[in-house]
mmCIF file of C-alpha atoms (C1' of nucleotides) in Angstrom:
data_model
loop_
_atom_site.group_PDB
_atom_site.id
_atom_site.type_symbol
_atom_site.label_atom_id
_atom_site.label_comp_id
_atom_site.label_asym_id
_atom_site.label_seq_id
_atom_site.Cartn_x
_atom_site.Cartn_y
_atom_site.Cartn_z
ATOM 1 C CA UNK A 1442 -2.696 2.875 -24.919
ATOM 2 C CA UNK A 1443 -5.782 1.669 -23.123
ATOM 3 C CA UNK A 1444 -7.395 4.082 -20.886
ATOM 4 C CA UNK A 1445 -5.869 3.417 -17.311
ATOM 5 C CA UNK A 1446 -8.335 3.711 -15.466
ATOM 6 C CA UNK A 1447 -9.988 0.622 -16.947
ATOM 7 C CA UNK A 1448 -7.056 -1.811 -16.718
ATOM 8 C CA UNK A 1449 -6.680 -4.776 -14.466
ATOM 9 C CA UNK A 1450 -4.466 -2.968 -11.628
ATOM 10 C CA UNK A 1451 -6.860 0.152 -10.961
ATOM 11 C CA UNK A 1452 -9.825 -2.236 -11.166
ATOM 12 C CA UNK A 1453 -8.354 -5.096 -8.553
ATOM 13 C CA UNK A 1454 -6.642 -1.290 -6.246
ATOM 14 C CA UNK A 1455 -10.099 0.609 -6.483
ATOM 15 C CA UNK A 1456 -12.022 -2.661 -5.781
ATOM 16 C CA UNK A 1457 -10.014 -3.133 -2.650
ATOM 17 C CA UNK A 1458 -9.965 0.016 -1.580
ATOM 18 C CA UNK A 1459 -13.672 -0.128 -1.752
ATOM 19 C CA UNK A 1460 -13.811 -3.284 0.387
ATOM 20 C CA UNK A 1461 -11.270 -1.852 3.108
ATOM 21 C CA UNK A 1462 -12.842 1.755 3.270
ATOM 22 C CA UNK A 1463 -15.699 -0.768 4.748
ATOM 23 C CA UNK A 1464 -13.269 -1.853 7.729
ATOM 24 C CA UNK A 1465 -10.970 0.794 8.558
ATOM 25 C CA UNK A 1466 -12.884 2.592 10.679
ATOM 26 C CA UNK A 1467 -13.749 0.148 13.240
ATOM 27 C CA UNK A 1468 -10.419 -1.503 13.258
ATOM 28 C CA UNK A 1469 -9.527 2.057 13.977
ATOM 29 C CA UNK A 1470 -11.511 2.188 16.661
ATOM 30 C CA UNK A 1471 -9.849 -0.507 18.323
ATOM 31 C CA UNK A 1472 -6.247 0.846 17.633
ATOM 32 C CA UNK A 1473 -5.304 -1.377 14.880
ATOM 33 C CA UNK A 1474 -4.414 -1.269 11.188
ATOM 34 C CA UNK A 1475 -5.350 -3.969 8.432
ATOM 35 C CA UNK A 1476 -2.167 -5.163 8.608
ATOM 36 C CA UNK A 1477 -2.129 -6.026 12.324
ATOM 37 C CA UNK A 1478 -5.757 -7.397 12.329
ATOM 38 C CA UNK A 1479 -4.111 -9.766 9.541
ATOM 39 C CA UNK A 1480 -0.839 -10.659 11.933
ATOM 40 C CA UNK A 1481 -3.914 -11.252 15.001
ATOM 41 C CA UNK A 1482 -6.147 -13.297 12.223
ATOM 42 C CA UNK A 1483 -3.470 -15.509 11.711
ATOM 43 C CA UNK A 1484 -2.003 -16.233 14.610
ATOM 44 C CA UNK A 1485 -4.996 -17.008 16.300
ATOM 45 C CA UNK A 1486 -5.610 -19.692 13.747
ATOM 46 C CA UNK A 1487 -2.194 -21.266 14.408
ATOM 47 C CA UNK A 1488 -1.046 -21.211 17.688
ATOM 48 C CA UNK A 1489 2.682 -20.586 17.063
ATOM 49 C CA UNK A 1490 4.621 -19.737 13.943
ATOM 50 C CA UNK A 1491 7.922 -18.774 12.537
ATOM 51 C CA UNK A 1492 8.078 -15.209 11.555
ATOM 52 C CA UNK A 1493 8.427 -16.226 8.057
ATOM 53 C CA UNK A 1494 5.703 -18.681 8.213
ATOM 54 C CA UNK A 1495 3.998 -15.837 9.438
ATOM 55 C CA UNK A 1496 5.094 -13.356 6.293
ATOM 56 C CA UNK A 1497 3.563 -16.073 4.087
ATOM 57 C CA UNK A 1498 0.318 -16.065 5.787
ATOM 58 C CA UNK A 1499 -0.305 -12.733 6.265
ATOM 59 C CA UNK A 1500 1.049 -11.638 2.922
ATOM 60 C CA UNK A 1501 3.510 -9.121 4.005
ATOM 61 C CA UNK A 1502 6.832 -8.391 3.564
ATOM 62 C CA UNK A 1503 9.790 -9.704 5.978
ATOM 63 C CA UNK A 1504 11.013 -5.672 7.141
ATOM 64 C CA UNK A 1505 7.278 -5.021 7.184
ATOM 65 C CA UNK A 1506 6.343 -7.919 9.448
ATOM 66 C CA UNK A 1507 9.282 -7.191 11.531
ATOM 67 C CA UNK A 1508 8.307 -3.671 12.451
ATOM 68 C CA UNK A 1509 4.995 -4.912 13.052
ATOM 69 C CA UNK A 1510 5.720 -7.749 15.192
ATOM 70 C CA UNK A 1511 8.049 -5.045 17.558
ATOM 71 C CA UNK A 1512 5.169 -3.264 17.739
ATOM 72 C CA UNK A 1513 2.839 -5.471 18.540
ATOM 73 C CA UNK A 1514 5.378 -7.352 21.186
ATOM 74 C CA UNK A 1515 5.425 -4.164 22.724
ATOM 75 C CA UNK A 1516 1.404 -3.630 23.581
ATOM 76 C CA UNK A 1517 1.378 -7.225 24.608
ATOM 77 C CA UNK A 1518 -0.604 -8.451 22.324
ATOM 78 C CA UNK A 1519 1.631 -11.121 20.602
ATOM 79 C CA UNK A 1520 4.294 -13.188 22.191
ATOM 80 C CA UNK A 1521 7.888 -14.321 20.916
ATOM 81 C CA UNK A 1522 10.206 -16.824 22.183
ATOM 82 C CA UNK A 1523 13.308 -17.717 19.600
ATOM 83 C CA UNK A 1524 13.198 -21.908 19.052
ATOM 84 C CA UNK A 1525 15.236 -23.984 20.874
ATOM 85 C CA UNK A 1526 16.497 -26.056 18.113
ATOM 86 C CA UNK A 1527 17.380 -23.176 15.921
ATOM 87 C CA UNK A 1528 18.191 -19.456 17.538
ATOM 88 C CA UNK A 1529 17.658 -18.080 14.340
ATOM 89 C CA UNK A 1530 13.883 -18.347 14.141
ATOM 90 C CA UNK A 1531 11.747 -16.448 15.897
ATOM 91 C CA UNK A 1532 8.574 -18.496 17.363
ATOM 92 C CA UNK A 1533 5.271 -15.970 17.572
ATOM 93 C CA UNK A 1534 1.947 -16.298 19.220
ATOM 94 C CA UNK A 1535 -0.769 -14.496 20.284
ATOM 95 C CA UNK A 1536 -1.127 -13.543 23.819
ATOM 96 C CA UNK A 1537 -4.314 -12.957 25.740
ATOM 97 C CA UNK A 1538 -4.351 -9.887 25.684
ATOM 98 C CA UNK A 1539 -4.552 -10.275 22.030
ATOM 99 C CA UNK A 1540 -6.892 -12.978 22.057
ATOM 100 C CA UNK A 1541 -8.773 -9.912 24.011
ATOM 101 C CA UNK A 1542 -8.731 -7.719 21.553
ATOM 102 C CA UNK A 1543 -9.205 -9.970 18.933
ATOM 103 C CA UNK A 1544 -12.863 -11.010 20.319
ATOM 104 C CA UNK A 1545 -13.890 -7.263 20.975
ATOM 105 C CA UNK A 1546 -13.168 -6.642 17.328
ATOM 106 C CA UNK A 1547 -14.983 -9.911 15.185
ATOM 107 C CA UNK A 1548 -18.154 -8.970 15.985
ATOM 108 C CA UNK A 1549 -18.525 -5.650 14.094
ATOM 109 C CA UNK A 1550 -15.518 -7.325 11.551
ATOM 110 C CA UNK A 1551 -18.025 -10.193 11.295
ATOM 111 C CA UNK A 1552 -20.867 -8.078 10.271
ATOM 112 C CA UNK A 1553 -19.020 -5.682 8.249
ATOM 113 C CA UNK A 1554 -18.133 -8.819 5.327
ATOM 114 C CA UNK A 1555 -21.964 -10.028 5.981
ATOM 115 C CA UNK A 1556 -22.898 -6.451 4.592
ATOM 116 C CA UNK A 1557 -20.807 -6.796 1.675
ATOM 117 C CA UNK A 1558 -21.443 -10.353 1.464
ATOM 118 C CA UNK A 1559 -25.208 -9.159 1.617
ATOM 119 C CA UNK A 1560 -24.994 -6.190 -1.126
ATOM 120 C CA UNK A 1561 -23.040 -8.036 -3.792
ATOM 121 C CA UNK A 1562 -23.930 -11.402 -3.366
ATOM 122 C CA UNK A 1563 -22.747 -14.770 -2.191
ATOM 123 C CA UNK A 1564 -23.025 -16.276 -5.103
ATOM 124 C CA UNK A 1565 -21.415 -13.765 -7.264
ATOM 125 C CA UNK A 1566 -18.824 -13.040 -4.292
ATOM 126 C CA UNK A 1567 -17.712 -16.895 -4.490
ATOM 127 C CA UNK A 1568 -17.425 -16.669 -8.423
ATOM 128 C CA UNK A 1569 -15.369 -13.568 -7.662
ATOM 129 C CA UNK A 1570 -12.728 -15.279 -5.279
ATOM 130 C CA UNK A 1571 -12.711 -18.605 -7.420
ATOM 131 C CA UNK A 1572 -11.679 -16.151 -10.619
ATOM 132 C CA UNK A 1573 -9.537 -14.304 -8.729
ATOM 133 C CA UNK A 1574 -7.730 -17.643 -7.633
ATOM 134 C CA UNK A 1575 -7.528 -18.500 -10.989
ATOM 135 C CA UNK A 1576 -5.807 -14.826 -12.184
ATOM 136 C CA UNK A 1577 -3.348 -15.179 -9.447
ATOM 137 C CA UNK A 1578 -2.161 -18.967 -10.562
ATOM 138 C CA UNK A 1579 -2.285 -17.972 -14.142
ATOM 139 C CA UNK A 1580 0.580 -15.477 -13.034
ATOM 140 C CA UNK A 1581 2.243 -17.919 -10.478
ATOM 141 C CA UNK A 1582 5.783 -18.262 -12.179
ATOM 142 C CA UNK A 1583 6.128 -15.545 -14.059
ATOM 143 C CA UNK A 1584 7.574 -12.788 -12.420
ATOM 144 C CA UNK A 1585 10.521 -12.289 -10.357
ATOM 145 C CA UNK A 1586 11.668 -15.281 -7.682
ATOM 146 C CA UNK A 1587 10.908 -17.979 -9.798
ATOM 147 C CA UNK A 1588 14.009 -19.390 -10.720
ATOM 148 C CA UNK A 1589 13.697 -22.156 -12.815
ATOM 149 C CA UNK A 1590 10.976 -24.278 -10.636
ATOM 150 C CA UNK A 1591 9.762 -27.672 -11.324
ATOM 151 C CA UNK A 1592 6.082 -26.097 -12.350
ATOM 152 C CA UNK A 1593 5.005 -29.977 -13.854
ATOM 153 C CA UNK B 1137 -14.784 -17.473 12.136
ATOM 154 C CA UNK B 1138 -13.598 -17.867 8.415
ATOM 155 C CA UNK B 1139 -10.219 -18.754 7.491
ATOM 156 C CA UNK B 1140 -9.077 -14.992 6.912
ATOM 157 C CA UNK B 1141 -6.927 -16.379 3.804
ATOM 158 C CA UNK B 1142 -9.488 -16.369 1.940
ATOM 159 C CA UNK B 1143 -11.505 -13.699 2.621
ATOM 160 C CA UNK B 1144 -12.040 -11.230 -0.434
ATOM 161 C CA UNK B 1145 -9.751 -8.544 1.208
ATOM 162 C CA UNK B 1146 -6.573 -11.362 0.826
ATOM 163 C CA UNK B 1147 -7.975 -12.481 -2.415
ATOM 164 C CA UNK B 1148 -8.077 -9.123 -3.597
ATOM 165 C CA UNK B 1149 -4.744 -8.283 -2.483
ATOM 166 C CA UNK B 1150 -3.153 -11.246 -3.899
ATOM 167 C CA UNK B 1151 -4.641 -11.023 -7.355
ATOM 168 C CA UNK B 1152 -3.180 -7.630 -7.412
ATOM 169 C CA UNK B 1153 0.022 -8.329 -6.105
ATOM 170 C CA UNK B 1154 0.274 -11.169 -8.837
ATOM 171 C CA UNK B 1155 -0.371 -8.487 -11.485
ATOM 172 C CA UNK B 1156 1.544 -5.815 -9.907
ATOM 173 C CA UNK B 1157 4.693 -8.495 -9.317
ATOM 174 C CA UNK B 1158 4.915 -8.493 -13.424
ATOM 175 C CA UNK B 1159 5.324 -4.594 -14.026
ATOM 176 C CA UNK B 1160 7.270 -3.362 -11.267
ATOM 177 C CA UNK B 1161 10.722 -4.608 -12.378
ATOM 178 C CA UNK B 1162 10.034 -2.967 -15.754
ATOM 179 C CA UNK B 1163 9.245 0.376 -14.305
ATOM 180 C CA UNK B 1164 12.012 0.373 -12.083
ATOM 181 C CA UNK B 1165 14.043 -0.085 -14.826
ATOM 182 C CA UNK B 1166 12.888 3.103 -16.110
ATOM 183 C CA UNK B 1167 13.343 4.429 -12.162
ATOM 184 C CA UNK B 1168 9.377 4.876 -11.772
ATOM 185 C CA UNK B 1169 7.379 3.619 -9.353
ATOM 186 C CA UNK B 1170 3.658 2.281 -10.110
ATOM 187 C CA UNK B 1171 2.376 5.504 -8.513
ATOM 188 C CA UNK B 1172 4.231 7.555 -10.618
ATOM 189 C CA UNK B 1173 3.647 5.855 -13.958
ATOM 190 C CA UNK B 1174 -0.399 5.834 -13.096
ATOM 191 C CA UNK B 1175 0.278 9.583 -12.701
ATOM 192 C CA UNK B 1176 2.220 10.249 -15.937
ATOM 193 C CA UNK B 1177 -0.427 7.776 -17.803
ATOM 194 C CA UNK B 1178 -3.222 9.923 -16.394
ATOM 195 C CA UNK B 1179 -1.629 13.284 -17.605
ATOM 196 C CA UNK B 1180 -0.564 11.683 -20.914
ATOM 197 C CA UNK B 1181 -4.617 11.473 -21.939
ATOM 198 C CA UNK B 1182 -5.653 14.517 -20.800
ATOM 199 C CA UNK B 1183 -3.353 17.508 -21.423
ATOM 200 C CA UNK B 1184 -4.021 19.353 -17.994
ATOM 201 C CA UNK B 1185 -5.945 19.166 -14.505
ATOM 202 C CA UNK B 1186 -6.259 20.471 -11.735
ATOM 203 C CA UNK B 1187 -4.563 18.223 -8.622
ATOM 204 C CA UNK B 1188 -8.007 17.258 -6.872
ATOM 205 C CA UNK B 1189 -8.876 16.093 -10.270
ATOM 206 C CA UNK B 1190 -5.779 13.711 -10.903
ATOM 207 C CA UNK B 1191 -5.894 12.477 -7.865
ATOM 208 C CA UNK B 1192 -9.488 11.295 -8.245
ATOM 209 C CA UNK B 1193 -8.128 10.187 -11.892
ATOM 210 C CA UNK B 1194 -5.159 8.167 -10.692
ATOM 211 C CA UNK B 1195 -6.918 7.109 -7.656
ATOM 212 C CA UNK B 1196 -4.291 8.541 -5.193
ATOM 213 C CA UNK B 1197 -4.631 10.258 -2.039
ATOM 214 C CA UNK B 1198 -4.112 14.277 -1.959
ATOM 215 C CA UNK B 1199 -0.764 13.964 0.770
ATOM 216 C CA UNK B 1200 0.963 11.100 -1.560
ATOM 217 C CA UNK B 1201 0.058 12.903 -4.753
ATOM 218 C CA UNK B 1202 1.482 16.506 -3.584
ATOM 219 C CA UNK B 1203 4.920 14.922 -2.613
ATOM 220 C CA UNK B 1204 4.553 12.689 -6.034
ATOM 221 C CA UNK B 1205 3.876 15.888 -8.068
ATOM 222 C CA UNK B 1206 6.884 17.518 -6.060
ATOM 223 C CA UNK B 1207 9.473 14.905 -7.179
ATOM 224 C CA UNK B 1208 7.953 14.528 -10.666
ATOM 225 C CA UNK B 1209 8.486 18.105 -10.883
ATOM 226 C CA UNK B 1210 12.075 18.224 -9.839
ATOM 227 C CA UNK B 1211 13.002 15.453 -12.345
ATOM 228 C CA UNK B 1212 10.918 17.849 -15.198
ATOM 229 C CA UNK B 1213 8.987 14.855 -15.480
ATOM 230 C CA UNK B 1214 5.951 17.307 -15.282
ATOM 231 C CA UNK B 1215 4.848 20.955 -15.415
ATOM 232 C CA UNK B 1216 2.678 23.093 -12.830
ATOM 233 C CA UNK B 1217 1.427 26.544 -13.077
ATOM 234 C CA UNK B 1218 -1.288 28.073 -10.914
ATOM 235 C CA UNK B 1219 -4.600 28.954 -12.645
ATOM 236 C CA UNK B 1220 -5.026 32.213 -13.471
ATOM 237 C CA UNK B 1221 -8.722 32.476 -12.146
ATOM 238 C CA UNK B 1222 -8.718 30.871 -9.526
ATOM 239 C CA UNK B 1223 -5.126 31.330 -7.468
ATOM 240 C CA UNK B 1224 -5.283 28.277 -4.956
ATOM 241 C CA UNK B 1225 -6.067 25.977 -7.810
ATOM 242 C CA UNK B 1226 -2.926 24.054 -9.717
ATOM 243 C CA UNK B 1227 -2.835 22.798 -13.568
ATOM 244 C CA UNK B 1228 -0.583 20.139 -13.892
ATOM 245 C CA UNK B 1229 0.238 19.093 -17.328
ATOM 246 C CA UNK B 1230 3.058 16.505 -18.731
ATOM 247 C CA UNK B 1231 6.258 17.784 -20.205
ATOM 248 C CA UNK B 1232 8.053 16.546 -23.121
ATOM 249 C CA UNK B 1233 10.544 14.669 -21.118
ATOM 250 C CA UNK B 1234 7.928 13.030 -19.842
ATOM 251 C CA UNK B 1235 5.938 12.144 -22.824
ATOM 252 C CA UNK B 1236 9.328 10.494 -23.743
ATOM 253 C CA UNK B 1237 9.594 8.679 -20.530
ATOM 254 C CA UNK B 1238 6.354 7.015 -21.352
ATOM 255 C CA UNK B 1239 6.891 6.137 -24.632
ATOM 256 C CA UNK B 1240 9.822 4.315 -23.812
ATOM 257 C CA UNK B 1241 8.314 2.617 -20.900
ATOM 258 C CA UNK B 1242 4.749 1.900 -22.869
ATOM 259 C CA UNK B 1243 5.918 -0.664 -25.112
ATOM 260 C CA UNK B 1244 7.072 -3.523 -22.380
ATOM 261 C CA UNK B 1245 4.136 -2.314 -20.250
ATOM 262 C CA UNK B 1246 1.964 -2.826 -23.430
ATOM 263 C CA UNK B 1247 3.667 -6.017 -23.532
ATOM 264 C CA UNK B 1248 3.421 -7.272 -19.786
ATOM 265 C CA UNK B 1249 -0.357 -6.339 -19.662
ATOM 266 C CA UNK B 1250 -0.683 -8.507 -23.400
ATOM 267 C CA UNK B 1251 0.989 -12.010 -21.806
ATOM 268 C CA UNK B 1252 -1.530 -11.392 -18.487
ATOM 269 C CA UNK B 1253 -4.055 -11.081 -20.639
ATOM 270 C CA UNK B 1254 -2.967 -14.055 -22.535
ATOM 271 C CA UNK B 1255 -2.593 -16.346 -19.847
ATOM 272 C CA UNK B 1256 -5.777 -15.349 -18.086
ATOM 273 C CA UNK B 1257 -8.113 -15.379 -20.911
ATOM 274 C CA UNK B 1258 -9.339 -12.269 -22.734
ATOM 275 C CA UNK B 1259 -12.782 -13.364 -22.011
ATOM 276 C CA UNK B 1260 -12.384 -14.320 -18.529
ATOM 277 C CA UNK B 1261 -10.299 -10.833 -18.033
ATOM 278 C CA UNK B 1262 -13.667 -8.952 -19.090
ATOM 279 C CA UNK B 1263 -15.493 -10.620 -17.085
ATOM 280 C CA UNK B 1264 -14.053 -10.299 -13.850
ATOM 281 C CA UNK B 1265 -13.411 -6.428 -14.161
ATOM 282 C CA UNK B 1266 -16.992 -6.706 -14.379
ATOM 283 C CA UNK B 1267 -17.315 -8.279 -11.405
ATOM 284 C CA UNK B 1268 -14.483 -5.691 -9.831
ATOM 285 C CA UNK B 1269 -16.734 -3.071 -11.165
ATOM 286 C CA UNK B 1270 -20.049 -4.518 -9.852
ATOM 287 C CA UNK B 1271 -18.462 -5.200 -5.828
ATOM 288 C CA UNK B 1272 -17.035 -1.454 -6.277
ATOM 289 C CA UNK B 1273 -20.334 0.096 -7.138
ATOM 290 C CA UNK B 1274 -22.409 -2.184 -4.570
ATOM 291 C CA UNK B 1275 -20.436 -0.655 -1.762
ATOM 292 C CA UNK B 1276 -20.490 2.697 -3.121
ATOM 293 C CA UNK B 1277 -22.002 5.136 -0.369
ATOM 294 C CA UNK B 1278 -22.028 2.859 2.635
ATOM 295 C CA UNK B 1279 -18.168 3.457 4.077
ATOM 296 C CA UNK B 1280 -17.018 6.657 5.141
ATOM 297 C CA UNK B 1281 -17.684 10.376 3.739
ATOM 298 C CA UNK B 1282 -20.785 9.231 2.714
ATOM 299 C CA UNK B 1283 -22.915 12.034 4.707
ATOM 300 C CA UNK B 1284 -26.482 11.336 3.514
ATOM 301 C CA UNK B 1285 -26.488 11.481 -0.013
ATOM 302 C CA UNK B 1286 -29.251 11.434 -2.526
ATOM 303 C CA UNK B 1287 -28.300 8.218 -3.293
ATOM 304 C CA UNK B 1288 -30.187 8.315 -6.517
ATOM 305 C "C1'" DC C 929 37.192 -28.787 13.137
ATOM 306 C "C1'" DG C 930 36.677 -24.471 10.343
ATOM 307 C "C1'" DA C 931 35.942 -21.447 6.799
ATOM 308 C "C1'" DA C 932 32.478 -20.562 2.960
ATOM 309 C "C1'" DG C 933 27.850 -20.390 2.009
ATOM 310 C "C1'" DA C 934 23.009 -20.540 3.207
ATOM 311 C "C1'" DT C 935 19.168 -19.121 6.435
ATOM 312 C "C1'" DA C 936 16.171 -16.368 9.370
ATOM 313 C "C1'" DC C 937 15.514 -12.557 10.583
ATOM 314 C "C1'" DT C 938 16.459 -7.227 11.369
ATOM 315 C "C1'" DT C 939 17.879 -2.514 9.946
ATOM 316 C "C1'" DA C 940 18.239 1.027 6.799
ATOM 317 C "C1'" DA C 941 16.578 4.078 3.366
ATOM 318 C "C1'" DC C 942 13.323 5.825 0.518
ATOM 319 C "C1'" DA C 943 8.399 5.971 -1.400
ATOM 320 C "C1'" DT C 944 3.590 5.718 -0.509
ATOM 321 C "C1'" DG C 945 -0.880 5.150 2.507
ATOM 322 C "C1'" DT C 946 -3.558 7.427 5.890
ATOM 323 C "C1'" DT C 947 -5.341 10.811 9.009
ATOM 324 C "C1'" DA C 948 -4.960 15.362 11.024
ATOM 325 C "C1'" DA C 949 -3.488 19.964 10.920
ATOM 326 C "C1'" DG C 950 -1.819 24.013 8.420
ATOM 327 C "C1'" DT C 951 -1.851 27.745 4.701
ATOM 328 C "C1'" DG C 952 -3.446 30.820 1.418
ATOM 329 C "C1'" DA C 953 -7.126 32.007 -1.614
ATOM 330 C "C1'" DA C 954 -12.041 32.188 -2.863
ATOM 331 C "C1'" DT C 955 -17.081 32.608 -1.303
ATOM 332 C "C1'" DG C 956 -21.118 33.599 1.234
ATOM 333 C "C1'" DC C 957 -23.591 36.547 3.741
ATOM 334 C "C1'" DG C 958 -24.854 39.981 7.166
ATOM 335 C "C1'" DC D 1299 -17.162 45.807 2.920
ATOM 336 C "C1'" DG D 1300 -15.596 42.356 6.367
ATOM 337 C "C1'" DC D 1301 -15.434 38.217 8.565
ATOM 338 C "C1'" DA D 1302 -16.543 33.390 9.012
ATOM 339 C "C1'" DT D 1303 -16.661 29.449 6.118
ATOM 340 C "C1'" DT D 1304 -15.290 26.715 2.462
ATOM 341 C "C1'" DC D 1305 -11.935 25.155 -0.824
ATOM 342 C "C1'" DA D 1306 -7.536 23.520 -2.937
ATOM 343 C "C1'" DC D 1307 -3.830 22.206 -1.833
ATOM 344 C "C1'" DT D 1308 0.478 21.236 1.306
ATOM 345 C "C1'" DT D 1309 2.847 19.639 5.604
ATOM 346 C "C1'" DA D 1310 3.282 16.775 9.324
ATOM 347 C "C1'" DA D 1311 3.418 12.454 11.607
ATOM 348 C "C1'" DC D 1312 3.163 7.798 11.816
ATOM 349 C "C1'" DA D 1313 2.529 3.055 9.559
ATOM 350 C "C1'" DT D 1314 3.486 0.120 5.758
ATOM 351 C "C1'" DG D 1315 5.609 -1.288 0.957
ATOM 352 C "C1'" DT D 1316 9.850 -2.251 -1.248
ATOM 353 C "C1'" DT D 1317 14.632 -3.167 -2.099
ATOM 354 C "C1'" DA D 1318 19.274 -3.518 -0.320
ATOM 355 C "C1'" DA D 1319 22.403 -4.335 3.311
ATOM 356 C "C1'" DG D 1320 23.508 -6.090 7.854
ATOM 357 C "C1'" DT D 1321 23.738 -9.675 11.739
ATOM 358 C "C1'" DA D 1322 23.653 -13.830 14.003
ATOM 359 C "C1'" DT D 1323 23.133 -18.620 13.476
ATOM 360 C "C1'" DC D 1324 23.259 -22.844 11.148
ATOM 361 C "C1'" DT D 1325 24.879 -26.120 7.493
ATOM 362 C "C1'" DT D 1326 28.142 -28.052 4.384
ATOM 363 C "C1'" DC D 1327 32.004 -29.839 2.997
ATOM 364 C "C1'" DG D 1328 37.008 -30.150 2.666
#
DNA sequence: CGAAGATACTTAACATGTTAAGTGAATGCG
DNA sequence: CGCATTCACTTAACATGTTAAGTATCTTCG
């Protein structure tokens, strides 16, 4: 069997762990994790979403999202009202607060991916994303929760 | 600021979610998690190490690897004894139930990692760990725990 | 209309990620 | 030697990942 360390999995985990080792600690700084700087990201891009709107965007799972939304409802920094038409869904939005917070963190966020833009390259970093694009559609389909879709 | 969807951390994640999204039903089927199999993949090539050791091998923090190790353990997956030199130090080794687990897990892994590599390109596959390997060592010594090192 | 099924979340339960603190065993050095 | 420091782990505490189950609401269709 092919020595683990060099398969795809390690190399896409260590080379993300290599990139987020770069923002943790100022995201830390301002009391957030990666995973609620995503849920600010996006909603400050949107306006107002459905919570499962919001689960696609920010690439996390429904129970995760929920626990993080509670949270983050409870330091103010996001806002939820459940849609008129349709109690079921939850409508979110950032508040100001989290607008706030949001602003006090880009900067140093900002200049964090110009670094690692900087040190690896542009170039190279946008032939990165583009194959990393393609790995992800070349999979699209395959594993589980694709029943039987149209795929063309 | 950019559209945080495609910034390299998401890109990152999703490529590795795609990949991950193919093995984990197999494993589970064989009740391991991906942790776990990295762990019992690492120990299968190298007949013992210490803990500090396989967790730098199968890229795992110490906390999540001593409660891994723990349940491996209980299920006789694996096999600890303390070091006879050195007390506080712990070889961990692979047992023969788990040399069994793995070899009836192996061949649909072997199998999984064969159709991504088919459907991704062989070529392309090479090149973009390349790439992983490249952003990886380009960020090597500027996050944290990098107290002024030689740095070659 | 009204019960069965589908939807949009939420909770629960267990495993891991992450940082800090704890424990016992070596080491360094006065 | 003896004590402070370092080292190799382990525990603790909290946040998230992951799957299954639960809840309320909505939709469908007889």
């Amino acid at each position: 069997m092919r020595d683990f360390s060099r398969s795809l999995p390690m190399s896409l985990l260590r080379a993300r762990e290599a990139v987020m080792r770069q923002f943790r600690p100022s995201l830390r700084e301002h009391g957030l994790t990666e995973q609620q700087w995503r849920i600010l990201r996006a909603l400050a891009a949107i306006d107002t979403v459905e919570v499962t709107e919001l689960a696609r965007t920010a690439f996390l799972l429904g129970p995760s999202l929920s626990r993080i939304l509670r949270d983050l409802e409870a330091r103010n920094l996001i806002e939820r009202k459940t849609a008129k038409a349709d109690q079921r869904r939850s409508m979110v939005s950032i508040s100001e607060k989290g607008v706030k917070l949001m602003a006090s963190v880009a900067p140093s966020s900002e200049a964090i991916y110009a670094e690692i833009t900087r040190r690896f390259g542009a170039r190279k970093l946008v032939e990165l994303q583009e194959m990393l694009g393609e790995l992800e559609q070349s999979l699209a389909g395959l594993g589980a929760g694709e029943e039987a879709s149209a795929e063309e």
